[in-house]
Coordinates of C-alpha atoms (C1' of nucleotides) in Angstrom, one line a residue:
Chain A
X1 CA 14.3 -19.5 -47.7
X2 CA 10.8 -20.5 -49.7
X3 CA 7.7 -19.8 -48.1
X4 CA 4.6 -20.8 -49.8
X5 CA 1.5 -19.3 -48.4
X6 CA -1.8 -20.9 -48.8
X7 CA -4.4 -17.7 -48.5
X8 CA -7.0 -20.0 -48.6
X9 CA -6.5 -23.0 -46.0
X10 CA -8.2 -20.9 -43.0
X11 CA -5.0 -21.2 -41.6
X12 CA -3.4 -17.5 -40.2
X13 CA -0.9 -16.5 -42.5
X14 CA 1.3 -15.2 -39.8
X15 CA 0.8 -19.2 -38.1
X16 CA 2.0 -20.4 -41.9
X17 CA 4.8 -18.6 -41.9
X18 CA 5.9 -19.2 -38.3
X19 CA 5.4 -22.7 -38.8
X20 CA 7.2 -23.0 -42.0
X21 CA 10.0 -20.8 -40.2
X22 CA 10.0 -23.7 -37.3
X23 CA 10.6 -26.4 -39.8
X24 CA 13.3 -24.7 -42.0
X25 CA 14.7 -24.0 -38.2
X26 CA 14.5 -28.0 -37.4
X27 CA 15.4 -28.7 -40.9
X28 CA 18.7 -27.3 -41.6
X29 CA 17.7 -24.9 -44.2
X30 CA 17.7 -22.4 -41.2
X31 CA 21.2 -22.1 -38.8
X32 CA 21.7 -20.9 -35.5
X33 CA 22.6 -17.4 -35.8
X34 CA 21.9 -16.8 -39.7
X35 CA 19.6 -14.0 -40.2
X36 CA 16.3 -14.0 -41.8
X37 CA 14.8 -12.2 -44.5
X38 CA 14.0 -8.8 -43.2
X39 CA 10.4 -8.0 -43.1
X40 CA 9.5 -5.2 -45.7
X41 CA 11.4 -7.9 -48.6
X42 CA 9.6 -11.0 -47.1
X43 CA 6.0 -9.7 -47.2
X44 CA 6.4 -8.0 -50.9
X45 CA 7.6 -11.0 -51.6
X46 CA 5.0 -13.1 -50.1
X47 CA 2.3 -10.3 -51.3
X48 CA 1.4 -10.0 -47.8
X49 CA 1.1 -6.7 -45.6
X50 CA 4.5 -5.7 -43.3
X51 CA 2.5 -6.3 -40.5
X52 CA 1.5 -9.8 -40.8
X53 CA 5.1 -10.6 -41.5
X54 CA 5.7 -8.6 -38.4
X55 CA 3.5 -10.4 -36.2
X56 CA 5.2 -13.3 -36.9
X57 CA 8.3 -13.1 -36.0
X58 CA 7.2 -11.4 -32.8
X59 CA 5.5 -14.6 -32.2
X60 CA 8.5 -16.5 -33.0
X61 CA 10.8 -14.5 -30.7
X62 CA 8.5 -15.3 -28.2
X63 CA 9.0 -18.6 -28.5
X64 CA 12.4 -18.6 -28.5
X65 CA 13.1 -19.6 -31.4
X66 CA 14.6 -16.0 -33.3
X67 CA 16.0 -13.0 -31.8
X68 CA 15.3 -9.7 -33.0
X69 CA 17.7 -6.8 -32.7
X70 CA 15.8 -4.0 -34.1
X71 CA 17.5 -1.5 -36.7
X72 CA 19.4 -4.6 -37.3
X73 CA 17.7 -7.6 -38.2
X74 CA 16.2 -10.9 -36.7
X75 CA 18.5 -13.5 -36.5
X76 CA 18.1 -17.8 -35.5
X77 CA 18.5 -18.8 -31.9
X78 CA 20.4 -21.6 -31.4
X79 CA 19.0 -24.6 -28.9
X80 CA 15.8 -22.9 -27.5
X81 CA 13.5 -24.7 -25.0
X82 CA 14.1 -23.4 -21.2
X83 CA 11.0 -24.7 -20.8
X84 CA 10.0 -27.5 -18.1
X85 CA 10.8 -31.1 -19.3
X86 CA 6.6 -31.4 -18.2
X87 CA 5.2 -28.6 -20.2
X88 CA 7.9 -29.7 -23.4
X89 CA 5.6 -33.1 -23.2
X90 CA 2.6 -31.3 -23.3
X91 CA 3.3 -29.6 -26.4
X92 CA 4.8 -32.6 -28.1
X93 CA 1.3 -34.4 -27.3
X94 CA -0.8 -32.1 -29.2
X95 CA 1.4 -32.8 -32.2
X96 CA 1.4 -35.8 -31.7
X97 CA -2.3 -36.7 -31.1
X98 CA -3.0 -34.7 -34.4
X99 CA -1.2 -37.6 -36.3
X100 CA -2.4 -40.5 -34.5
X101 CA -6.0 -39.1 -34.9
X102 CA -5.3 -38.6 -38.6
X103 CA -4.0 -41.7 -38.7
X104 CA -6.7 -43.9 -37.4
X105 CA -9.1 -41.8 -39.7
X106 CA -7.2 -42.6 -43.0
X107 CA -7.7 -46.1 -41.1
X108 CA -3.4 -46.4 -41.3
X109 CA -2.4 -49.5 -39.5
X110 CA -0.4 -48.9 -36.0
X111 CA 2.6 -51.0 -37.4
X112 CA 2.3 -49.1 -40.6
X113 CA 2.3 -45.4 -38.8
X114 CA 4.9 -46.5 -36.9
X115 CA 7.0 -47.2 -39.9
X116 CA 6.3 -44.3 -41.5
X117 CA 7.2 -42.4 -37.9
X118 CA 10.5 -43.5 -38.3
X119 CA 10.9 -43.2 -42.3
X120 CA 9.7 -39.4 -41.9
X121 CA 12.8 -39.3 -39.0
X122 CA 15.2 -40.6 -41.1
X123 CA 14.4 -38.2 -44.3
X124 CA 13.9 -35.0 -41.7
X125 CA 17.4 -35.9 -40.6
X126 CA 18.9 -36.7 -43.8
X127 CA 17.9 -33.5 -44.9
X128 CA 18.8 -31.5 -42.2
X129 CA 22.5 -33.2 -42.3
X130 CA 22.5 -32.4 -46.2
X131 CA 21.8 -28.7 -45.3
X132 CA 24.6 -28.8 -43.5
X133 CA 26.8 -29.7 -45.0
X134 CA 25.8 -27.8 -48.0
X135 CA 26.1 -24.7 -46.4
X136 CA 30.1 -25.7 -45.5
X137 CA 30.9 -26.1 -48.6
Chain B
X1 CA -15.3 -41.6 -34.8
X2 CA -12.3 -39.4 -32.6
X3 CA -12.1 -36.1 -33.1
X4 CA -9.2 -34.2 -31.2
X5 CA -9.8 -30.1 -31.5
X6 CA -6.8 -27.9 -31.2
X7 CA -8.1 -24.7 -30.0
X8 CA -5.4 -22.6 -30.2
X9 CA -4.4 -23.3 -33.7
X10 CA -5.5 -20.4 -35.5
X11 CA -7.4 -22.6 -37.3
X12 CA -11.0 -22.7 -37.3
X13 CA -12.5 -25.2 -35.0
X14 CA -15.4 -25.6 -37.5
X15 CA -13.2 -26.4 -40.2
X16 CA -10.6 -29.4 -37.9
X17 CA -14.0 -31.1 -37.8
X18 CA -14.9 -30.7 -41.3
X19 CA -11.6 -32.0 -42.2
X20 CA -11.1 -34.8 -39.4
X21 CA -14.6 -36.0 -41.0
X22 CA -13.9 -36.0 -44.6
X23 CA -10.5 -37.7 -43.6
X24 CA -12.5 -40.6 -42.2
X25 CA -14.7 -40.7 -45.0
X26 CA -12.3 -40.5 -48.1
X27 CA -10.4 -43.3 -46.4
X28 CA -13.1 -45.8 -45.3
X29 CA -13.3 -45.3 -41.7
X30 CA -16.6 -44.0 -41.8
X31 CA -18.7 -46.0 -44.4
X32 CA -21.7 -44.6 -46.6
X33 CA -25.1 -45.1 -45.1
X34 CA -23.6 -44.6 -41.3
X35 CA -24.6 -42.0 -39.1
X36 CA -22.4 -39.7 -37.5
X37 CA -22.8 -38.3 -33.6
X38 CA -25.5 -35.8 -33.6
X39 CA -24.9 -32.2 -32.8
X40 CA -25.5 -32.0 -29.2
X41 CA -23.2 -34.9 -27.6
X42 CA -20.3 -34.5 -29.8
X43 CA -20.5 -30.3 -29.0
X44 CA -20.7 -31.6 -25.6
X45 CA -17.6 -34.2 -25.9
X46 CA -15.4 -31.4 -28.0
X47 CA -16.3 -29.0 -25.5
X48 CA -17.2 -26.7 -28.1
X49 CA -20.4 -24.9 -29.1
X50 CA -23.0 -26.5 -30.3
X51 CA -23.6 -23.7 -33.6
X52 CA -20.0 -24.6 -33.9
X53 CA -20.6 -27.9 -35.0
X54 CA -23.7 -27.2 -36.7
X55 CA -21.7 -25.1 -38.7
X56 CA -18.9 -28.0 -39.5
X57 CA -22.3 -30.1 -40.3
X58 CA -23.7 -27.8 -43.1
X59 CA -20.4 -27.3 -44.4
X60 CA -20.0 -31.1 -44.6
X61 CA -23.3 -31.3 -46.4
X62 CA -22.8 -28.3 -48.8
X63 CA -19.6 -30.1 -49.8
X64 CA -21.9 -33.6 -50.6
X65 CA -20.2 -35.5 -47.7
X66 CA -23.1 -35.9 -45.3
X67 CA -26.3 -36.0 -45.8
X68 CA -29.0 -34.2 -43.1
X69 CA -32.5 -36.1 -42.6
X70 CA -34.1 -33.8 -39.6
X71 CA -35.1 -35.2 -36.7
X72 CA -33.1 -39.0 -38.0
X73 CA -29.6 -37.2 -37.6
X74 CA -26.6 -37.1 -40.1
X75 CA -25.8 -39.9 -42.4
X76 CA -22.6 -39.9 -44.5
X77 CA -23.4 -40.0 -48.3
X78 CA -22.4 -43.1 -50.7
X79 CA -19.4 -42.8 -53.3
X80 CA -16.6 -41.8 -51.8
X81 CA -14.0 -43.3 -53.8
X82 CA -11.3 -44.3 -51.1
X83 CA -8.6 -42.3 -51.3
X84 CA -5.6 -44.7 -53.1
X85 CA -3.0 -45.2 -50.7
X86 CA -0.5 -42.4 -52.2
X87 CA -2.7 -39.6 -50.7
X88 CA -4.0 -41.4 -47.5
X89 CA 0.6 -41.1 -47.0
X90 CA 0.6 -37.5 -48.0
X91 CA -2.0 -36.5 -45.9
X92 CA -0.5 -38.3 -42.6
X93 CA 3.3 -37.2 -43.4
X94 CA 2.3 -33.5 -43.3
X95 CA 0.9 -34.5 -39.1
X96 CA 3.7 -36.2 -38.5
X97 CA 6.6 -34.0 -40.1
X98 CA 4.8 -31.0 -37.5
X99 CA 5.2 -33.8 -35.0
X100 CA 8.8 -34.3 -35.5
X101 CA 9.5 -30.8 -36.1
X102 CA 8.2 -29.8 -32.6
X103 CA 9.9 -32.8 -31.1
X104 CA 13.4 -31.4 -32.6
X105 CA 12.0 -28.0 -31.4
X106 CA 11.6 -28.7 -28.3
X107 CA 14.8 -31.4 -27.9
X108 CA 13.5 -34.4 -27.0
X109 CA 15.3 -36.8 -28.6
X110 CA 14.4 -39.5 -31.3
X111 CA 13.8 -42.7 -28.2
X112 CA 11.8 -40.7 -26.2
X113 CA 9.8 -39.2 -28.9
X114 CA 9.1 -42.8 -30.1
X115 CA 8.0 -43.5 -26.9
X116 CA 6.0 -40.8 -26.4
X117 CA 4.3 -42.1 -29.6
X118 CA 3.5 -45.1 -28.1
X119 CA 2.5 -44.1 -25.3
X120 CA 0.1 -41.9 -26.8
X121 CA -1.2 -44.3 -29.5
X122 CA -2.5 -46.5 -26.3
X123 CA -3.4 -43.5 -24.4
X124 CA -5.9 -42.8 -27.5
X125 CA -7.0 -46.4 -28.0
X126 CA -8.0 -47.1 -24.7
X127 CA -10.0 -43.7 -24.5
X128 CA -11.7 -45.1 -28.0
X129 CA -12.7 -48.0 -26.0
X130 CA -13.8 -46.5 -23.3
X131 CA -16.1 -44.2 -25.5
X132 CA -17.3 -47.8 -26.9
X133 CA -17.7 -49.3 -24.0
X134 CA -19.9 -46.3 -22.4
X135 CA -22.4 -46.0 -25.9
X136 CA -22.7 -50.0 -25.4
X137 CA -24.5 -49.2 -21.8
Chain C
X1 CA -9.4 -2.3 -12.7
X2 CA -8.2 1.0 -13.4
X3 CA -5.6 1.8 -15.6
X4 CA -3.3 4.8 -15.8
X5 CA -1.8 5.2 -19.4
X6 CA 1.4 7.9 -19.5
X7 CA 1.1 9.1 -23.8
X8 CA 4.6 11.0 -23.0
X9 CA 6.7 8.6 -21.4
X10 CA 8.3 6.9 -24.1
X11 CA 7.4 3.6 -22.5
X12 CA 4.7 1.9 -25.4
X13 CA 1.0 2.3 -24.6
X14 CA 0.6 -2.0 -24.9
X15 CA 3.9 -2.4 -22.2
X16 CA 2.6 -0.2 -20.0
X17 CA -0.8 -2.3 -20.2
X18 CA 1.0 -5.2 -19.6
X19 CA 3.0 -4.1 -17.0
X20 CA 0.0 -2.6 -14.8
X21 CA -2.0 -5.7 -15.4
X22 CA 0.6 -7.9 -13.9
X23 CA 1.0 -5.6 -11.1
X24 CA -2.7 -5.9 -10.1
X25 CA -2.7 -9.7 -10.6
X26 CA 0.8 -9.6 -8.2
X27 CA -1.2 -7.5 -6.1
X28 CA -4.5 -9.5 -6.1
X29 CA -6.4 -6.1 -7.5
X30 CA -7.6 -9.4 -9.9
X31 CA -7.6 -13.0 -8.5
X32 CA -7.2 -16.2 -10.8
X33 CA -10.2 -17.1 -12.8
X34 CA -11.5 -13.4 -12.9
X35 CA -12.3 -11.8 -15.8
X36 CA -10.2 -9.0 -17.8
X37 CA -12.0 -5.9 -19.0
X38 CA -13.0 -6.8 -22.4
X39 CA -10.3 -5.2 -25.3
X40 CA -13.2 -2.8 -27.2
X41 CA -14.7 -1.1 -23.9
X42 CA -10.8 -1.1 -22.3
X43 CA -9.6 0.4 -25.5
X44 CA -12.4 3.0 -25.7
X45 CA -11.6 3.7 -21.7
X46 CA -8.1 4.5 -22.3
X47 CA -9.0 6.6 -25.4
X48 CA -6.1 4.0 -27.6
X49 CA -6.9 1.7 -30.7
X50 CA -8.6 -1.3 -30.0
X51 CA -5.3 -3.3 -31.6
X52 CA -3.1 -1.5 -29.2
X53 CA -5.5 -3.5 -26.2
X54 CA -5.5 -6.4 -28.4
X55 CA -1.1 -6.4 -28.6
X56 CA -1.1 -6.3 -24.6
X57 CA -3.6 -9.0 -24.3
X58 CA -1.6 -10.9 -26.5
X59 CA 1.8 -10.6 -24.9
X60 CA -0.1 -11.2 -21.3
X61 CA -1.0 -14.4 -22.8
X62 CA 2.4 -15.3 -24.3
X63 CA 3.9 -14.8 -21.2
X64 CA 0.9 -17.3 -19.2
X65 CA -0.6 -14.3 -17.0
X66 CA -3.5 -14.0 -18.9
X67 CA -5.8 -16.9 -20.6
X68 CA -8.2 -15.9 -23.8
X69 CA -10.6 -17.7 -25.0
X70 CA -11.7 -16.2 -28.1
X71 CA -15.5 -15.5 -28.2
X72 CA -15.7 -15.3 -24.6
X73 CA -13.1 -13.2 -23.3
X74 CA -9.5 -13.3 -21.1
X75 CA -9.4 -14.3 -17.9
X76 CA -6.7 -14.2 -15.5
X77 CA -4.3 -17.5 -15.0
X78 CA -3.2 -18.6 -11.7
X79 CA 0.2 -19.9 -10.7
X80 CA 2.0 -18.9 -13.9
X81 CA 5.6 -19.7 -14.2
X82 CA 6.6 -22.7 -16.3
X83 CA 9.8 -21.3 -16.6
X84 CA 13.1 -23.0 -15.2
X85 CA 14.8 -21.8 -12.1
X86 CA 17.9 -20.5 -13.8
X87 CA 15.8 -18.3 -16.5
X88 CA 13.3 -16.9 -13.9
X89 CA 16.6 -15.8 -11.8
X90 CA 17.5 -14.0 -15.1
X91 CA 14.4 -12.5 -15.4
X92 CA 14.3 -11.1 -11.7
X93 CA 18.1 -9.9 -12.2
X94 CA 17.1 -7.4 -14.8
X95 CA 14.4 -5.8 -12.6
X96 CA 16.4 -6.1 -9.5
X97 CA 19.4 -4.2 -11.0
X98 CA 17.3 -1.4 -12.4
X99 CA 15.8 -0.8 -8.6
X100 CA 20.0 -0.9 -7.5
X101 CA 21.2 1.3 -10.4
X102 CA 18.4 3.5 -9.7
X103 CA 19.1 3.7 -5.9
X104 CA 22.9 4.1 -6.9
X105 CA 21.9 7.3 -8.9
X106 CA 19.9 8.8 -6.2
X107 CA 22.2 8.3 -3.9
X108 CA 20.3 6.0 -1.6
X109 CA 23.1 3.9 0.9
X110 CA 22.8 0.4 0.9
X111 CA 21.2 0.3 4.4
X112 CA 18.1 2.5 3.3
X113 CA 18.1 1.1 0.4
X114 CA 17.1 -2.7 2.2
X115 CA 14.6 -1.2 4.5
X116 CA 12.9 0.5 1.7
X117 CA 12.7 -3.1 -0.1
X118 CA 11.4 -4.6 3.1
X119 CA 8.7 -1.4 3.5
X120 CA 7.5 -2.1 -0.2
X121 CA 7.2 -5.6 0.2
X122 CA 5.0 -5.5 3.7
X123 CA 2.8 -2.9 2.0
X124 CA 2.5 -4.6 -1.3
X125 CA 1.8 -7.8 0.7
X126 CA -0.9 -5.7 2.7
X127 CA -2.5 -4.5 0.1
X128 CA -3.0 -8.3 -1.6
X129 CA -4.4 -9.5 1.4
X130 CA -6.3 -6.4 1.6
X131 CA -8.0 -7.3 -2.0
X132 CA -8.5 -10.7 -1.6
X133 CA -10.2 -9.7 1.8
X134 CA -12.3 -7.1 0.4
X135 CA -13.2 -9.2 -2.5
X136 CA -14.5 -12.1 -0.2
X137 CA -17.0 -9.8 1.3
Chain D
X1 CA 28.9 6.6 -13.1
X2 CA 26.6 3.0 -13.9
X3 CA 24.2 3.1 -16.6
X4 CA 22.2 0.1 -17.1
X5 CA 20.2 -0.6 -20.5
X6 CA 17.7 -3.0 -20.4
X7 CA 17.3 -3.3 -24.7
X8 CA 13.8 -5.2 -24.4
X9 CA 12.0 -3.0 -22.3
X10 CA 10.7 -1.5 -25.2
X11 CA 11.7 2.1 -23.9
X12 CA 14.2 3.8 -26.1
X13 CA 17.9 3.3 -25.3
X14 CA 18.4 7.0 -25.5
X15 CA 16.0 7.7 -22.9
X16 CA 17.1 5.2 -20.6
X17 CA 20.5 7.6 -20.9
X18 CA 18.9 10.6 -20.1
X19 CA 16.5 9.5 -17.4
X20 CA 19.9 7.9 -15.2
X21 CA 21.6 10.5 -16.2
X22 CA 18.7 13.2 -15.0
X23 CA 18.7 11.3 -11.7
X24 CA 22.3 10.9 -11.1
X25 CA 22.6 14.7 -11.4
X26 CA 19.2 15.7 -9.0
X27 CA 20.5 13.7 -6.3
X28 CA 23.8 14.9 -6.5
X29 CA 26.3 11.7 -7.9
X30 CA 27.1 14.0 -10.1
X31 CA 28.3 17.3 -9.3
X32 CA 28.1 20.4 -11.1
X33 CA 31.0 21.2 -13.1
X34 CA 32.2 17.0 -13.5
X35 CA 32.9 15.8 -16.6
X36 CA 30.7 12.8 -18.5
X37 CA 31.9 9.7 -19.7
X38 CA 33.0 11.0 -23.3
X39 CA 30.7 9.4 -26.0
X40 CA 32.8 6.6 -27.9
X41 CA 34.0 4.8 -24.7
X42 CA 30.3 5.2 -23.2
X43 CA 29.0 3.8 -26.4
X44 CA 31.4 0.8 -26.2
X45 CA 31.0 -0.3 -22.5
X46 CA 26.8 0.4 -22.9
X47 CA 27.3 -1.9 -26.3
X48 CA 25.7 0.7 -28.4
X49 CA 26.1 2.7 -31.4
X50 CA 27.5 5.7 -30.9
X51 CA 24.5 7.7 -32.2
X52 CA 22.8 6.8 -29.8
X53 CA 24.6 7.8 -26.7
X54 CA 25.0 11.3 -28.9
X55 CA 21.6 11.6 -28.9
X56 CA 21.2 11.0 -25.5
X57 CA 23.4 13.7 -24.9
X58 CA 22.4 16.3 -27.1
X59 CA 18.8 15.8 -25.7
X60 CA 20.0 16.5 -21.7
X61 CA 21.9 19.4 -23.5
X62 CA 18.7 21.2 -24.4
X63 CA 17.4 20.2 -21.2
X64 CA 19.9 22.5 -19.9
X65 CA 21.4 19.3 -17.5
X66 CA 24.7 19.5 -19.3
X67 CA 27.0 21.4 -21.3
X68 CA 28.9 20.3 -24.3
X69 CA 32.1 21.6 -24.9
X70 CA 33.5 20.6 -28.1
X71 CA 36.8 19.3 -28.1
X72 CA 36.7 19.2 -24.4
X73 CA 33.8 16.9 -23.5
X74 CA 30.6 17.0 -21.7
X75 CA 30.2 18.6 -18.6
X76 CA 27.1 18.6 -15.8
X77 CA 26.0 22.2 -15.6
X78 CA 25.2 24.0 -12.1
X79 CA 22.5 24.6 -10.4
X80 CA 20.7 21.6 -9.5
X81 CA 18.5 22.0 -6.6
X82 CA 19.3 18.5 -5.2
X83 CA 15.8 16.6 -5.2
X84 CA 13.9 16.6 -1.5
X85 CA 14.7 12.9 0.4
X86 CA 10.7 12.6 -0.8
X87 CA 10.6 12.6 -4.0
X88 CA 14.0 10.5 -4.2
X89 CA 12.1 8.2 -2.4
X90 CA 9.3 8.1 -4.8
X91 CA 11.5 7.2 -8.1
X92 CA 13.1 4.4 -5.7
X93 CA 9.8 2.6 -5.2
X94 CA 8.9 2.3 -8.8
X95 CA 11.8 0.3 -9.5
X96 CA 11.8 -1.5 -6.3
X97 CA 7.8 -2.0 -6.8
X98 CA 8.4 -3.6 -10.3
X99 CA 11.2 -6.0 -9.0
X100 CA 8.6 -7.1 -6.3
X101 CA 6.4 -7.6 -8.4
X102 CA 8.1 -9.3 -11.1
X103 CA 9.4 -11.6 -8.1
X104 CA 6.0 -12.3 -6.9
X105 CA 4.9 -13.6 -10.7
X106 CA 7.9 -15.7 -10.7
X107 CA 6.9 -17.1 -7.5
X108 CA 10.0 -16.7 -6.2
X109 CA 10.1 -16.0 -2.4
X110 CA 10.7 -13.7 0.1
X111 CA 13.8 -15.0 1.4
X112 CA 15.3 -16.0 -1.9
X113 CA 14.3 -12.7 -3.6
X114 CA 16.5 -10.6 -0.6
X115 CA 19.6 -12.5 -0.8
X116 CA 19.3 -12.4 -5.0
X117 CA 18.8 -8.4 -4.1
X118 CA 22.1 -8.8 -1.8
X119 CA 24.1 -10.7 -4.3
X120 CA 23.4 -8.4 -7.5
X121 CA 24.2 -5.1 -4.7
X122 CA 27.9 -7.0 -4.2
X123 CA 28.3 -7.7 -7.7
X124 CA 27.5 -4.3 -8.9
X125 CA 29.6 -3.0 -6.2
X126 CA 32.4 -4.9 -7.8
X127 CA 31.7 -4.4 -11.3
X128 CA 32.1 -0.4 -10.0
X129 CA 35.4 -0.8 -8.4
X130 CA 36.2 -2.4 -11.1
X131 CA 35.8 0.4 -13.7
X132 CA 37.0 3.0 -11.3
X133 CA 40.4 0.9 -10.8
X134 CA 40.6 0.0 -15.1
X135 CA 40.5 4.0 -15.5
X136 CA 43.3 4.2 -12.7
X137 CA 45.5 2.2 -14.2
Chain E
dG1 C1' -21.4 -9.7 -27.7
dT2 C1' -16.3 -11.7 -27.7
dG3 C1' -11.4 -12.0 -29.6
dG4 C1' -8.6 -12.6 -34.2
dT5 C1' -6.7 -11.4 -38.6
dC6 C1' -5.5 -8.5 -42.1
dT7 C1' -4.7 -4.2 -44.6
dA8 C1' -2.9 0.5 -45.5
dG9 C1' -0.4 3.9 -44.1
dA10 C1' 1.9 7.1 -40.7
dC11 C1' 5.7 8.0 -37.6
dC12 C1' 9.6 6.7 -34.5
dA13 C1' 14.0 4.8 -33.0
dC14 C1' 18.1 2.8 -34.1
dA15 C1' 22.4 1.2 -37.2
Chain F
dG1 C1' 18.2 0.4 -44.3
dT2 C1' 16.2 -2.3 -40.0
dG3 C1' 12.3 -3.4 -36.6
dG4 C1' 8.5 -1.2 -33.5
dT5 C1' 4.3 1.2 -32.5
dC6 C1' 0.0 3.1 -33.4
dT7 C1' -4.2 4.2 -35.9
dA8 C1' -8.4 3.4 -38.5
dG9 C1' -11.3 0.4 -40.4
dA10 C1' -12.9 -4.0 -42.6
dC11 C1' -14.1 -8.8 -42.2
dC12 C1' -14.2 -13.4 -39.9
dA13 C1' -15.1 -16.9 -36.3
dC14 C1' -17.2 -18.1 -32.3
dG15 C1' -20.8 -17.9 -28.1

DNA sequence: GTGGTCTAGACCACA
DNA sequence: GTGGTCTAGACCACG
């Protein structure tokens, strides 16, 4: 687990580090049931105070996506989402209207975006396989 | 010129227009010498405060994007050297790696998050036109 | 809204908040739309740090009771729930069993025990039509 | 003897202990002079360390609710004025009050949320003769 | 005025 | 050691 915080991109740090906790999740690098750094080590680590750290893995157990047991650690989830098939769509869109928006401003062809869509699939899921397997070794 | 605000983000809304702007500018979709939506309407159309844009305006013109002639509106300034195609990629991959992320998230799988793409890429067009179409009244 | 904080109970200041809030909203002591007491006055109120407010708030809203719209202030959602069927049973199951456990301990026979449940729900009903009533003079 | 622990309520485990315990002995499930579920076993079947179940019952022994006999076991000392029918009733309704009430944010209704209330009474029923008939054996 | 973030530091509960 | 709660106080973003 690498975390690179950008203190200066407006952006929460507690939202930077759940996101980045997301992706290694979706990525691979992160496996159902594998615990994560503990708190006090992360934000030293990070140069961030306990409590940011904190609030974000409170906000990630809310989401479903870790599962604290306290005195013992917070640990991966594995396949979240009891959410409504409706409201999943919903928050897929927002994602997904942030790229097409960026898209059309860096004036990227449809048929080009779509390629890169799919490229981006392919390389998220070759990584993800790759961390896989590396951790069966 | 589409601008889609995520409001609960964390990140300023101020600073998604500043950078949904200078995104359309680095790569062309805005040109030099064109005028961008005054304050009120777009504050009206982002459903957002009007000092809120004011303040994404001054940022844009402290940065030397935009330049403000009162009472003529906000023109975008001359000599921005299109970003080369390299960048223009790295910018859009980061928007649509979150977008595939949260897709994986939320388990919807690769079809019907293509789908959902397309959908949403003719969703956003038609709503361009229809913004068009309303101006040209 | 009035709010009854216990400092000895054990139970965390922010959970009881939470807790009481949702039992006025269940009640309809606050109807969908209305405003929350903002977090500094409440905080000062209930004699607790202003974060402590802030932490309720926050889980409120994680859990879709509450609404905030920073700058403005948290308003109460209606018709919550986006949960599935099977994970709202769960939820219900926890509190159900406490109320059975409880009734075990205290020696309550089943037969009292259902009349009691059927007591509570006529008066809490009552009282919600009370509020809205009242409120609509 | 059923002890239920709810781990997310954010009230501490050992208090949970002691406040089922407290009300099994005022209403008189447990009778002066009975012995406790010994610590290890209690700790195993409430999936706890055993700490904390010691803790529990070190804090009802200087409560004066039980008596520790080392060697022996734990044992519910005399005197409890069994509580008036009243105030029974009174701990009762806060539990049943937050099922209701949890229930009515869940939108589940009325009908559904008595027979759930039915169902969890027979399987907790079971679960119970289930211990008793495991110790018989 | 609103809510949000972050820090620093104290204390608690649990393993 | 772990995570959780709470406080006090500073600063920011937004309306």
């Amino acid at each position: 687990m690498i975390l690179q915080i950008n203190f200066k991109s407006g952006m929460p740090i507690y939202l930077q580090v759940v996101d980045q906790i997301k992706a290694a999740a979706a990525s691979g690098a992160l496996r159902p049931g594998e615990v994560l750094p503990s708190i006090r080590p992360l934000a030293e680590e990070l140069r961030v105070n306990r409590n940011t750290v904190a609030k974000a893995y409170s906000e990630l157990e809310s989401l479903g996506v870790i599962e604290t047991l306290p005195g013992r650690g917070c640990f991966l989830k594995g396949n979240h989402s009891a959410l409504r098939k409706e409201v999943r769509r919903k928050l897929l869109i927002v994602e997904i209207d942030q790229a097409i928006v960026q898209a059309h401003h860096l004036q990227v062809p449809r048929q080009e975006f779509l390629e890169l869509v799919n490229e981006r699939m392919d390389v998220l899921e070759d990584k993800r396989h790759a961390n896989v397997n590396h951790k069966e070794d």
